[in-house]
Amino acid sequence: MSLQNFHGRIEMTQFINFNSKVIELRFSGCSKTTELIGNAGYYWNRPLLGKPVWEIAVQTNDSNCLKIFKGKILHSIDYCKLNNNAASQLHEGKMVAVVGYKKSAIELVVECVQANRGAEGKPCTMVRRGASKLMEYFLLSKLPLNKYGLKPDHPFEENITACQMVTVPETFFAEADKGNIVFKRASKWWFCEEGIEFDDNAETKADVVILATGYNGVKKLKILLPEPFRSMIGYPYGIMALYRDTIQPLISNMAFVGYVESVSNVRASKLRSMWVARLIDEKFKLPSVEIMLEQT
């Protein structure tokens, strides 16, 4: 791969397909588990030579499922790009629904309430799927999690390793008590003309819907990866053992950048990206698969 230098920087956007979804990965190298150790080492120390090891299926067609909704839809990532004035205008005087229940969703709900201060009848609806994972059981005596149906239903260590621990703004539950934050729990929901409809036939009217639905890295990888690789990432509590926190020695020519971080860590991801780039450029050789597994 030849990368062009643009004003002293490597121009990478020409090699990136935006608005695309990876729906399947197919391994075109060795297929038997008994062959993985030897072949994985071969591919890792000879990257990008010969036939590609991975074939990627990508869906690029736009979905029409959102067009029925008359309001505005955006993702929390797009919301973060707004300046303070634009964000306030988005919320002010509007009926807002935030889909999600973790850190970004909680912060968005609080911002919505602040922007609508004094606007009668404009509560912010927080749509949650399943039980929330905000805090563990030892916090139940300090926070009204049972009152709002936010009690988690899994072990404390799972929250930590799955990056799901959240600090709640001090005004969050106070605004809920005032009726400025409304909670809706549903296993399924879909858009309708006036807002969101739920599987219990209830409907929430909304002018703006913000998607803060989180990210389940283990689930997404398991859906994409074929066997036997899918079984290799089934570690307890969502942790996958990686050499240099970047590669699984038995999964050839695939790097996981940012996968093991407990919080967003751009610098660590940048360093690992540089490490992978040097590996691809054959600036150094990896140890044997056996040694990498032992160190991992």
PDB file of C-alpha atoms in Angstrom:
ATOM      1  CA  MET A   1       0.000   0.000   0.000  1.00  0.00           C
ATOM      2  CA  SER A   2       1.413   3.358  -1.012  1.00  0.00           C
ATOM      3  CA  LEU A   3       0.431   6.284   1.199  1.00  0.00           C
ATOM      4  CA  GLN A   4       0.668   9.817  -0.177  1.00  0.00           C
ATOM      5  CA  ASN A   5       2.259  12.560   1.902  1.00  0.00           C
ATOM      6  CA  PHE A   6       0.073  15.660   2.129  1.00  0.00           C
ATOM      7  CA  HIS A   7       1.720  18.757   3.658  1.00  0.00           C
ATOM      8  CA  GLY A   8       3.887  16.619   5.889  1.00  0.00           C
ATOM      9  CA  ARG A   9       1.048  14.346   6.953  1.00  0.00           C
ATOM     10  CA  ILE A  10      -0.046  10.957   5.676  1.00  0.00           C
ATOM     11  CA  GLU A  11      -3.381  11.327   3.882  1.00  0.00           C
ATOM     12  CA  MET A  12      -5.412   8.318   5.045  1.00  0.00           C
ATOM     13  CA  THR A  13      -8.976   9.313   4.158  1.00  0.00           C
ATOM     14  CA  GLN A  14      -8.626   7.933   0.627  1.00  0.00           C
ATOM     15  CA  PHE A  15      -8.281   4.462   2.133  1.00  0.00           C
ATOM     16  CA  ILE A  16     -11.291   4.777   4.471  1.00  0.00           C
ATOM     17  CA  ASN A  17     -14.885   3.962   3.521  1.00  0.00           C
ATOM     18  CA  PHE A  18     -17.225   6.082   5.634  1.00  0.00           C
ATOM     19  CA  ASN A  19     -20.942   5.365   6.167  1.00  0.00           C
ATOM     20  CA  SER A  20     -20.209   1.654   5.801  1.00  0.00           C
ATOM     21  CA  LYS A  21     -20.922  -1.290   8.045  1.00  0.00           C
ATOM     22  CA  VAL A  22     -18.774  -4.422   8.252  1.00  0.00           C
ATOM     23  CA  ILE A  23     -21.229  -7.309   8.305  1.00  0.00           C
ATOM     24  CA  GLU A  24     -18.923 -10.320   7.903  1.00  0.00           C
ATOM     25  CA  LEU A  25     -15.271 -11.332   8.019  1.00  0.00           C
ATOM     26  CA  ARG A  26     -14.035 -14.402   6.156  1.00  0.00           C
ATOM     27  CA  PHE A  27     -10.651 -16.020   6.774  1.00  0.00           C
ATOM     28  CA  SER A  28      -8.925 -17.055   3.529  1.00  0.00           C
ATOM     29  CA  GLY A  29      -5.833 -18.574   5.128  1.00  0.00           C
ATOM     30  CA  CYS A  30      -5.642 -21.817   7.068  1.00  0.00           C
ATOM     31  CA  SER A  31      -9.020 -23.076   8.281  1.00  0.00           C
ATOM     32  CA  LYS A  32      -8.176 -25.791  10.791  1.00  0.00           C
ATOM     33  CA  THR A  33      -7.499 -24.987  14.421  1.00  0.00           C
ATOM     34  CA  THR A  34      -4.566 -27.431  14.499  1.00  0.00           C
ATOM     35  CA  GLU A  35      -2.837 -25.381  11.798  1.00  0.00           C
ATOM     36  CA  LEU A  36      -3.275 -21.999  13.433  1.00  0.00           C
ATOM     37  CA  ILE A  37      -0.099 -21.771  15.497  1.00  0.00           C
ATOM     38  CA  GLY A  38       2.319 -22.317  12.653  1.00  0.00           C
ATOM     39  CA  ASN A  39       0.382 -20.393  10.010  1.00  0.00           C
ATOM     40  CA  ALA A  40      -0.466 -17.508  12.312  1.00  0.00           C
ATOM     41  CA  GLY A  41       3.224 -16.946  12.931  1.00  0.00           C
ATOM     42  CA  TYR A  42       3.880 -17.073   9.185  1.00  0.00           C
ATOM     43  CA  TYR A  43       1.288 -14.430   8.400  1.00  0.00           C
ATOM     44  CA  TRP A  44       2.180 -12.123  11.276  1.00  0.00           C
ATOM     45  CA  ASN A  45       5.824 -11.883  10.250  1.00  0.00           C
ATOM     46  CA  ARG A  46       4.967 -11.592   6.537  1.00  0.00           C
ATOM     47  CA  PRO A  47       2.062  -9.085   6.563  1.00  0.00           C
ATOM     48  CA  LEU A  48       0.295  -8.073   3.357  1.00  0.00           C
ATOM     49  CA  LEU A  49       2.137 -10.598   1.174  1.00  0.00           C
ATOM     50  CA  GLY A  50       0.312 -12.817  -1.309  1.00  0.00           C
ATOM     51  CA  LYS A  51      -3.415 -13.429  -1.007  1.00  0.00           C
ATOM     52  CA  PRO A  52      -5.158 -11.321   1.685  1.00  0.00           C
ATOM     53  CA  VAL A  53      -5.801 -13.304   4.844  1.00  0.00           C
ATOM     54  CA  TRP A  54      -9.143 -11.618   5.520  1.00  0.00           C
ATOM     55  CA  GLU A  55     -12.021 -10.921   3.171  1.00  0.00           C
ATOM     56  CA  ILE A  56     -14.421  -8.233   4.376  1.00  0.00           C
ATOM     57  CA  ALA A  57     -18.102  -7.901   3.503  1.00  0.00           C
ATOM     58  CA  VAL A  58     -19.323  -4.300   3.805  1.00  0.00           C
ATOM     59  CA  GLN A  59     -22.847  -2.933   3.608  1.00  0.00           C
ATOM     60  CA  THR A  60     -22.943   0.543   2.085  1.00  0.00           C
ATOM     61  CA  ASN A  61     -26.602   1.035   1.155  1.00  0.00           C
ATOM     62  CA  ASP A  62     -28.468   3.626   3.215  1.00  0.00           C
ATOM     63  CA  SER A  63     -31.333   2.479   5.383  1.00  0.00           C
ATOM     64  CA  ASN A  64     -34.820   3.879   4.799  1.00  0.00           C
ATOM     65  CA  CYS A  65     -36.127   2.927   8.231  1.00  0.00           C
ATOM     66  CA  LEU A  66     -35.655   6.435   9.713  1.00  0.00           C
ATOM     67  CA  LYS A  67     -37.451   8.446   7.042  1.00  0.00           C
ATOM     68  CA  ILE A  68     -40.881   7.980   8.622  1.00  0.00           C
ATOM     69  CA  PHE A  69     -39.888  10.120  11.619  1.00  0.00           C
ATOM     70  CA  LYS A  70     -40.601  13.812  11.034  1.00  0.00           C
ATOM     71  CA  GLY A  71     -38.170  15.084  13.651  1.00  0.00           C
ATOM     72  CA  LYS A  72     -34.390  15.248  13.856  1.00  0.00           C
ATOM     73  CA  ILE A  73     -32.188  12.192  14.519  1.00  0.00           C
ATOM     74  CA  LEU A  74     -28.524  12.297  15.398  1.00  0.00           C
ATOM     75  CA  HIS A  75     -25.930  10.174  17.133  1.00  0.00           C
ATOM     76  CA  SER A  76     -24.174  11.234  20.312  1.00  0.00           C
ATOM     77  CA  ILE A  77     -20.934  11.449  18.298  1.00  0.00           C
ATOM     78  CA  ASP A  78     -22.519  14.103  16.064  1.00  0.00           C
ATOM     79  CA  TYR A  79     -23.927  15.898  19.093  1.00  0.00           C
ATOM     80  CA  CYS A  80     -20.428  16.214  20.581  1.00  0.00           C
ATOM     81  CA  LYS A  81     -19.372  18.202  17.501  1.00  0.00           C
ATOM     82  CA  LEU A  82     -21.908  20.961  18.235  1.00  0.00           C
ATOM     83  CA  ASN A  83     -20.817  24.137  20.000  1.00  0.00           C
ATOM     84  CA  ASN A  84     -22.662  25.317  23.108  1.00  0.00           C
ATOM     85  CA  ASN A  85     -25.092  27.553  21.229  1.00  0.00           C
ATOM     86  CA  ALA A  86     -25.971  24.913  18.649  1.00  0.00           C
ATOM     87  CA  ALA A  87     -26.479  22.298  21.355  1.00  0.00           C
ATOM     88  CA  SER A  88     -28.764  24.619  23.350  1.00  0.00           C
ATOM     89  CA  GLN A  89     -30.823  25.436  20.251  1.00  0.00           C
ATOM     90  CA  LEU A  90     -31.205  21.734  19.525  1.00  0.00           C
ATOM     91  CA  HIS A  91     -32.752  21.137  22.960  1.00  0.00           C
ATOM     92  CA  GLU A  92     -34.507  24.383  23.774  1.00  0.00           C
ATOM     93  CA  GLY A  93     -38.275  24.155  23.680  1.00  0.00           C
ATOM     94  CA  LYS A  94     -38.106  20.668  22.174  1.00  0.00           C
ATOM     95  CA  MET A  95     -39.309  17.262  23.254  1.00  0.00           C
ATOM     96  CA  VAL A  96     -36.094  15.243  23.338  1.00  0.00           C
ATOM     97  CA  ALA A  97     -35.654  11.482  23.664  1.00  0.00           C
ATOM     98  CA  VAL A  98     -32.228  10.032  24.428  1.00  0.00           C
ATOM     99  CA  VAL A  99     -31.816   6.348  23.600  1.00  0.00           C
ATOM    100  CA  GLY A 100     -29.254   4.811  25.942  1.00  0.00           C
ATOM    101  CA  TYR A 101     -28.451   4.705  29.643  1.00  0.00           C
ATOM    102  CA  LYS A 102     -24.696   4.986  30.089  1.00  0.00           C
ATOM    103  CA  LYS A 103     -22.312   7.918  30.491  1.00  0.00           C
ATOM    104  CA  SER A 104     -23.021   9.861  27.302  1.00  0.00           C
ATOM    105  CA  ALA A 105     -26.774   9.291  27.579  1.00  0.00           C
ATOM    106  CA  ILE A 106     -26.881  10.519  31.184  1.00  0.00           C
ATOM    107  CA  GLU A 107     -24.902  13.650  30.355  1.00  0.00           C
ATOM    108  CA  LEU A 108     -27.121  14.360  27.344  1.00  0.00           C
ATOM    109  CA  VAL A 109     -30.276  14.066  29.430  1.00  0.00           C
ATOM    110  CA  VAL A 110     -28.935  16.521  32.011  1.00  0.00           C
ATOM    111  CA  GLU A 111     -27.934  18.994  29.285  1.00  0.00           C
ATOM    112  CA  CYS A 112     -31.403  18.692  27.767  1.00  0.00           C
ATOM    113  CA  VAL A 113     -33.042  19.499  31.102  1.00  0.00           C
ATOM    114  CA  GLN A 114     -30.777  22.511  31.606  1.00  0.00           C
ATOM    115  CA  ALA A 115     -31.542  23.852  28.123  1.00  0.00           C
ATOM    116  CA  ASN A 116     -35.281  23.454  28.725  1.00  0.00           C
ATOM    117  CA  ARG A 117     -35.259  25.111  32.134  1.00  0.00           C
ATOM    118  CA  GLY A 118     -38.574  26.881  32.524  1.00  0.00           C
ATOM    119  CA  ALA A 119     -40.167  25.245  29.478  1.00  0.00           C
ATOM    120  CA  GLU A 120     -43.344  23.681  30.834  1.00  0.00           C
ATOM    121  CA  GLY A 121     -44.239  20.206  29.659  1.00  0.00           C
ATOM    122  CA  LYS A 122     -40.905  19.532  27.983  1.00  0.00           C
ATOM    123  CA  PRO A 123     -39.367  16.655  29.947  1.00  0.00           C
ATOM    124  CA  CYS A 124     -36.506  14.651  28.474  1.00  0.00           C
ATOM    125  CA  THR A 125     -37.226  10.964  27.958  1.00  0.00           C
ATOM    126  CA  MET A 126     -34.485   8.430  28.613  1.00  0.00           C
ATOM    127  CA  VAL A 127     -35.122   5.216  26.681  1.00  0.00           C
ATOM    128  CA  ARG A 128     -33.378   2.210  28.177  1.00  0.00           C
ATOM    129  CA  ARG A 129     -33.156  -1.334  26.891  1.00  0.00           C
ATOM    130  CA  GLY A 130     -32.927  -3.850  29.707  1.00  0.00           C
ATOM    131  CA  ALA A 131     -31.500  -3.149  33.147  1.00  0.00           C
ATOM    132  CA  SER A 132     -29.105  -0.254  33.546  1.00  0.00           C
ATOM    133  CA  LYS A 133     -25.462  -0.856  34.450  1.00  0.00           C
ATOM    134  CA  LEU A 134     -24.811   2.408  36.232  1.00  0.00           C
ATOM    135  CA  MET A 135     -23.583   1.258  39.627  1.00  0.00           C
ATOM    136  CA  GLU A 136     -23.094  -1.871  41.678  1.00  0.00           C
ATOM    137  CA  TYR A 137     -25.003  -3.147  44.623  1.00  0.00           C
ATOM    138  CA  PHE A 138     -22.864  -1.391  47.216  1.00  0.00           C
ATOM    139  CA  LEU A 139     -24.213   1.956  45.920  1.00  0.00           C
ATOM    140  CA  LEU A 140     -27.864   1.011  46.339  1.00  0.00           C
ATOM    141  CA  SER A 141     -27.945   2.567  49.781  1.00  0.00           C
ATOM    142  CA  LYS A 142     -26.677   5.901  48.419  1.00  0.00           C
ATOM    143  CA  LEU A 143     -28.515   6.223  45.121  1.00  0.00           C
ATOM    144  CA  PRO A 144     -32.214   5.603  44.345  1.00  0.00           C
ATOM    145  CA  LEU A 145     -31.466   2.955  41.730  1.00  0.00           C
ATOM    146  CA  ASN A 146     -34.359   0.722  42.780  1.00  0.00           C
ATOM    147  CA  LYS A 147     -36.764   3.646  42.642  1.00  0.00           C
ATOM    148  CA  TYR A 148     -36.059   4.269  38.958  1.00  0.00           C
ATOM    149  CA  GLY A 149     -35.418   0.658  37.941  1.00  0.00           C
ATOM    150  CA  LEU A 150     -31.696   1.234  37.438  1.00  0.00           C
ATOM    151  CA  LYS A 151     -30.389  -1.602  39.605  1.00  0.00           C
ATOM    152  CA  PRO A 152     -27.781  -3.670  37.724  1.00  0.00           C
ATOM    153  CA  ASP A 153     -28.230  -7.401  37.381  1.00  0.00           C
ATOM    154  CA  HIS A 154     -24.649  -8.607  36.972  1.00  0.00           C
ATOM    155  CA  PRO A 155     -21.377  -8.746  38.989  1.00  0.00           C
ATOM    156  CA  PHE A 156     -19.391  -5.635  39.925  1.00  0.00           C
ATOM    157  CA  GLU A 157     -16.221  -6.755  38.134  1.00  0.00           C
ATOM    158  CA  GLU A 158     -18.152  -7.103  34.893  1.00  0.00           C
ATOM    159  CA  ASN A 159     -18.979  -3.396  35.002  1.00  0.00           C
ATOM    160  CA  ILE A 160     -15.304  -2.506  35.274  1.00  0.00           C
ATOM    161  CA  THR A 161     -13.931  -4.776  32.563  1.00  0.00           C
ATOM    162  CA  ALA A 162     -16.764  -3.984  30.170  1.00  0.00           C
ATOM    163  CA  CYS A 163     -16.164  -0.220  30.669  1.00  0.00           C
ATOM    164  CA  GLN A 164     -19.667   0.356  32.016  1.00  0.00           C
ATOM    165  CA  MET A 165     -19.017   2.153  35.300  1.00  0.00           C
ATOM    166  CA  VAL A 166     -20.613   5.593  35.239  1.00  0.00           C
ATOM    167  CA  THR A 167     -20.495   8.615  37.512  1.00  0.00           C
ATOM    168  CA  VAL A 168     -23.936  10.222  37.756  1.00  0.00           C
ATOM    169  CA  PRO A 169     -24.223  14.063  37.737  1.00  0.00           C
ATOM    170  CA  GLU A 170     -25.424  15.264  41.118  1.00  0.00           C
ATOM    171  CA  THR A 171     -28.543  16.849  39.596  1.00  0.00           C
ATOM    172  CA  PHE A 172     -29.613  13.722  37.712  1.00  0.00           C
ATOM    173  CA  PHE A 173     -31.946  12.142  40.269  1.00  0.00           C
ATOM    174  CA  ALA A 174     -33.130  15.528  41.533  1.00  0.00           C
ATOM    175  CA  GLU A 175     -34.378  16.400  38.053  1.00  0.00           C
ATOM    176  CA  ALA A 176     -36.029  12.984  37.816  1.00  0.00           C
ATOM    177  CA  ASP A 177     -37.905  13.691  41.046  1.00  0.00           C
ATOM    178  CA  LYS A 178     -39.166  16.958  39.525  1.00  0.00           C
ATOM    179  CA  GLY A 179     -40.481  15.098  36.489  1.00  0.00           C
ATOM    180  CA  ASN A 180     -37.967  16.705  34.124  1.00  0.00           C
ATOM    181  CA  ILE A 181     -36.488  13.304  33.288  1.00  0.00           C
ATOM    182  CA  VAL A 182     -38.820  10.486  32.307  1.00  0.00           C
ATOM    183  CA  PHE A 183     -37.580   6.886  32.102  1.00  0.00           C
ATOM    184  CA  LYS A 184     -38.910   4.395  29.587  1.00  0.00           C
ATOM    185  CA  ARG A 185     -37.704   0.806  29.628  1.00  0.00           C
ATOM    186  CA  ALA A 186     -38.355  -1.335  26.565  1.00  0.00           C
ATOM    187  CA  SER A 187     -36.783  -4.359  24.918  1.00  0.00           C
ATOM    188  CA  LYS A 188     -37.792  -3.136  21.438  1.00  0.00           C
ATOM    189  CA  TRP A 189     -38.635   0.239  19.931  1.00  0.00           C
ATOM    190  CA  TRP A 190     -38.964   1.839  16.501  1.00  0.00           C
ATOM    191  CA  PHE A 191     -39.585   5.248  14.965  1.00  0.00           C
ATOM    192  CA  CYS A 192     -43.013   6.573  14.155  1.00  0.00           C
ATOM    193  CA  GLU A 193     -44.116   9.898  12.683  1.00  0.00           C
ATOM    194  CA  GLU A 194     -44.407  11.676  16.028  1.00  0.00           C
ATOM    195  CA  GLY A 195     -41.513  10.055  17.872  1.00  0.00           C
ATOM    196  CA  ILE A 196     -40.824   6.564  19.220  1.00  0.00           C
ATOM    197  CA  GLU A 197     -43.172   3.605  19.594  1.00  0.00           C
ATOM    198  CA  PHE A 198     -42.498   0.692  21.963  1.00  0.00           C
ATOM    199  CA  ASP A 199     -43.325  -2.992  22.044  1.00  0.00           C
ATOM    200  CA  ASP A 200     -45.950  -2.387  24.753  1.00  0.00           C
ATOM    201  CA  ASN A 201     -47.862  -0.122  22.306  1.00  0.00           C
ATOM    202  CA  ALA A 202     -46.835   2.992  24.240  1.00  0.00           C
ATOM    203  CA  GLU A 203     -45.589   6.011  22.321  1.00  0.00           C
ATOM    204  CA  THR A 204     -43.285   8.880  23.248  1.00  0.00           C
ATOM    205  CA  LYS A 205     -43.560  12.086  21.266  1.00  0.00           C
ATOM    206  CA  ALA A 206     -40.243  13.662  20.328  1.00  0.00           C
ATOM    207  CA  ASP A 207     -38.928  16.486  18.185  1.00  0.00           C
ATOM    208  CA  VAL A 208     -35.341  15.272  18.553  1.00  0.00           C
ATOM    209  CA  VAL A 209     -34.006  11.750  19.103  1.00  0.00           C
ATOM    210  CA  ILE A 210     -30.365  11.337  20.129  1.00  0.00           C
ATOM    211  CA  LEU A 211     -28.852   7.853  19.899  1.00  0.00           C
ATOM    212  CA  ALA A 212     -26.387   7.121  22.704  1.00  0.00           C
ATOM    213  CA  THR A 213     -26.639   3.358  22.481  1.00  0.00           C
ATOM    214  CA  GLY A 214     -23.190   2.342  23.632  1.00  0.00           C
ATOM    215  CA  TYR A 215     -20.811  -0.233  22.239  1.00  0.00           C
ATOM    216  CA  ASN A 216     -20.512  -3.927  23.029  1.00  0.00           C
ATOM    217  CA  GLY A 217     -17.159  -4.850  21.533  1.00  0.00           C
ATOM    218  CA  VAL A 218     -17.305  -8.549  22.368  1.00  0.00           C
ATOM    219  CA  LYS A 219     -20.780  -9.026  20.883  1.00  0.00           C
ATOM    220  CA  LYS A 220     -19.909  -7.170  17.682  1.00  0.00           C
ATOM    221  CA  LEU A 221     -16.712  -9.156  17.181  1.00  0.00           C
ATOM    222  CA  LYS A 222     -18.422 -12.474  17.815  1.00  0.00           C
ATOM    223  CA  ILE A 223     -21.041 -11.659  15.201  1.00  0.00           C
ATOM    224  CA  LEU A 224     -18.381 -10.797  12.624  1.00  0.00           C
ATOM    225  CA  LEU A 225     -15.689 -13.375  13.241  1.00  0.00           C
ATOM    226  CA  PRO A 226     -16.045 -16.932  11.911  1.00  0.00           C
ATOM    227  CA  GLU A 227     -15.070 -20.007  13.854  1.00  0.00           C
ATOM    228  CA  PRO A 228     -12.632 -21.022  15.221  1.00  0.00           C
ATOM    229  CA  PHE A 229     -11.676 -17.377  15.872  1.00  0.00           C
ATOM    230  CA  ARG A 230     -14.999 -16.528  17.483  1.00  0.00           C
ATOM    231  CA  SER A 231     -14.263 -18.911  20.343  1.00  0.00           C
ATOM    232  CA  MET A 232     -10.895 -17.268  20.966  1.00  0.00           C
ATOM    233  CA  ILE A 233     -12.433 -14.015  22.183  1.00  0.00           C
ATOM    234  CA  GLY A 234     -14.788 -15.574  24.704  1.00  0.00           C
ATOM    235  CA  TYR A 235     -12.883 -14.503  27.798  1.00  0.00           C
ATOM    236  CA  PRO A 236     -14.717 -13.799  31.081  1.00  0.00           C
ATOM    237  CA  TYR A 237     -16.272 -10.340  31.460  1.00  0.00           C
ATOM    238  CA  GLY A 238     -15.444  -9.244  27.936  1.00  0.00           C
ATOM    239  CA  ILE A 239     -11.657  -9.284  28.234  1.00  0.00           C
ATOM    240  CA  MET A 240      -9.641 -10.692  25.354  1.00  0.00           C
ATOM    241  CA  ALA A 241      -5.982 -11.435  26.035  1.00  0.00           C
ATOM    242  CA  LEU A 242      -3.853  -9.573  23.495  1.00  0.00           C
ATOM    243  CA  TYR A 243      -0.112  -9.462  22.900  1.00  0.00           C
ATOM    244  CA  ARG A 244       1.032  -5.866  23.479  1.00  0.00           C
ATOM    245  CA  ASP A 245      -2.668  -5.167  24.068  1.00  0.00           C
ATOM    246  CA  THR A 246      -3.043  -5.191  20.288  1.00  0.00           C
ATOM    247  CA  ILE A 247      -2.968  -8.614  18.585  1.00  0.00           C
ATOM    248  CA  GLN A 248      -4.307 -12.084  19.325  1.00  0.00           C
ATOM    249  CA  PRO A 249      -1.393 -14.360  18.288  1.00  0.00           C
ATOM    250  CA  LEU A 250      -3.735 -17.006  16.869  1.00  0.00           C
ATOM    251  CA  ILE A 251      -5.749 -14.545  14.759  1.00  0.00           C
ATOM    252  CA  SER A 252      -3.489 -13.653  11.850  1.00  0.00           C
ATOM    253  CA  ASN A 253      -3.186 -10.181  10.337  1.00  0.00           C
ATOM    254  CA  MET A 254      -5.794  -8.550  12.543  1.00  0.00           C
ATOM    255  CA  ALA A 255      -5.075  -5.863  15.116  1.00  0.00           C
ATOM    256  CA  PHE A 256      -7.380  -4.611  17.889  1.00  0.00           C
ATOM    257  CA  VAL A 257      -6.561  -0.963  18.609  1.00  0.00           C
ATOM    258  CA  GLY A 258      -8.259   0.520  21.661  1.00  0.00           C
ATOM    259  CA  TYR A 259     -10.040  -2.712  22.555  1.00  0.00           C
ATOM    260  CA  VAL A 260      -8.600  -3.141  26.062  1.00  0.00           C
ATOM    261  CA  GLU A 261      -9.035   0.439  27.258  1.00  0.00           C
ATOM    262  CA  SER A 262     -11.255   1.029  30.275  1.00  0.00           C
ATOM    263  CA  VAL A 263     -11.778   4.633  29.157  1.00  0.00           C
ATOM    264  CA  SER A 264     -11.220   6.484  25.906  1.00  0.00           C
ATOM    265  CA  ASN A 265      -7.447   6.749  25.551  1.00  0.00           C
ATOM    266  CA  VAL A 266      -6.446   8.386  22.284  1.00  0.00           C
ATOM    267  CA  ARG A 267      -2.740   8.482  23.066  1.00  0.00           C
ATOM    268  CA  ALA A 268      -2.493   4.757  23.813  1.00  0.00           C
ATOM    269  CA  SER A 269      -4.439   3.970  20.631  1.00  0.00           C
ATOM    270  CA  LYS A 270      -2.130   6.215  18.622  1.00  0.00           C
ATOM    271  CA  LEU A 271       0.960   4.460  19.978  1.00  0.00           C
ATOM    272  CA  ARG A 272      -0.479   1.041  19.172  1.00  0.00           C
ATOM    273  CA  SER A 273      -1.427   2.196  15.682  1.00  0.00           C
ATOM    274  CA  MET A 274       2.175   3.272  15.150  1.00  0.00           C
ATOM    275  CA  TRP A 275       3.365  -0.102  16.456  1.00  0.00           C
ATOM    276  CA  VAL A 276       1.081  -1.952  14.029  1.00  0.00           C
ATOM    277  CA  ALA A 277       2.204   0.285  11.147  1.00  0.00           C
ATOM    278  CA  ARG A 278       5.847  -0.548  11.829  1.00  0.00           C
ATOM    279  CA  LEU A 279       4.972  -4.233  12.027  1.00  0.00           C
ATOM    280  CA  ILE A 280       3.247  -4.054   8.629  1.00  0.00           C
ATOM    281  CA  ASP A 281       6.248  -2.171   7.249  1.00  0.00           C
ATOM    282  CA  GLU A 282       8.460  -5.046   8.527  1.00  0.00           C
ATOM    283  CA  LYS A 283      10.546  -2.779  10.753  1.00  0.00           C
ATOM    284  CA  PHE A 284      10.693  -5.587  13.313  1.00  0.00           C
ATOM    285  CA  LYS A 285       9.776  -9.255  13.702  1.00  0.00           C
ATOM    286  CA  LEU A 286       7.444 -10.760  16.250  1.00  0.00           C
ATOM    287  CA  PRO A 287       8.480 -13.647  18.489  1.00  0.00           C
ATOM    288  CA  SER A 288       6.947 -17.053  17.904  1.00  0.00           C
ATOM    289  CA  VAL A 289       3.263 -17.571  18.538  1.00  0.00           C
ATOM    290  CA  GLU A 290       4.098 -19.777  21.521  1.00  0.00           C
ATOM    291  CA  ILE A 291       6.176 -17.012  23.133  1.00  0.00           C
ATOM    292  CA  MET A 292       3.507 -14.372  22.439  1.00  0.00           C
ATOM    293  CA  LEU A 293       0.828 -16.563  24.007  1.00  0.00           C
ATOM    294  CA  GLU A 294       3.020 -17.121  27.059  1.00  0.00           C
ATOM    295  CA  GLN A 295       3.687 -13.392  27.488  1.00  0.00           C
ATOM    296  CA  THR A 296       0.039 -12.568  26.881  1.00  0.00           C
TER     297      THR A 296
END
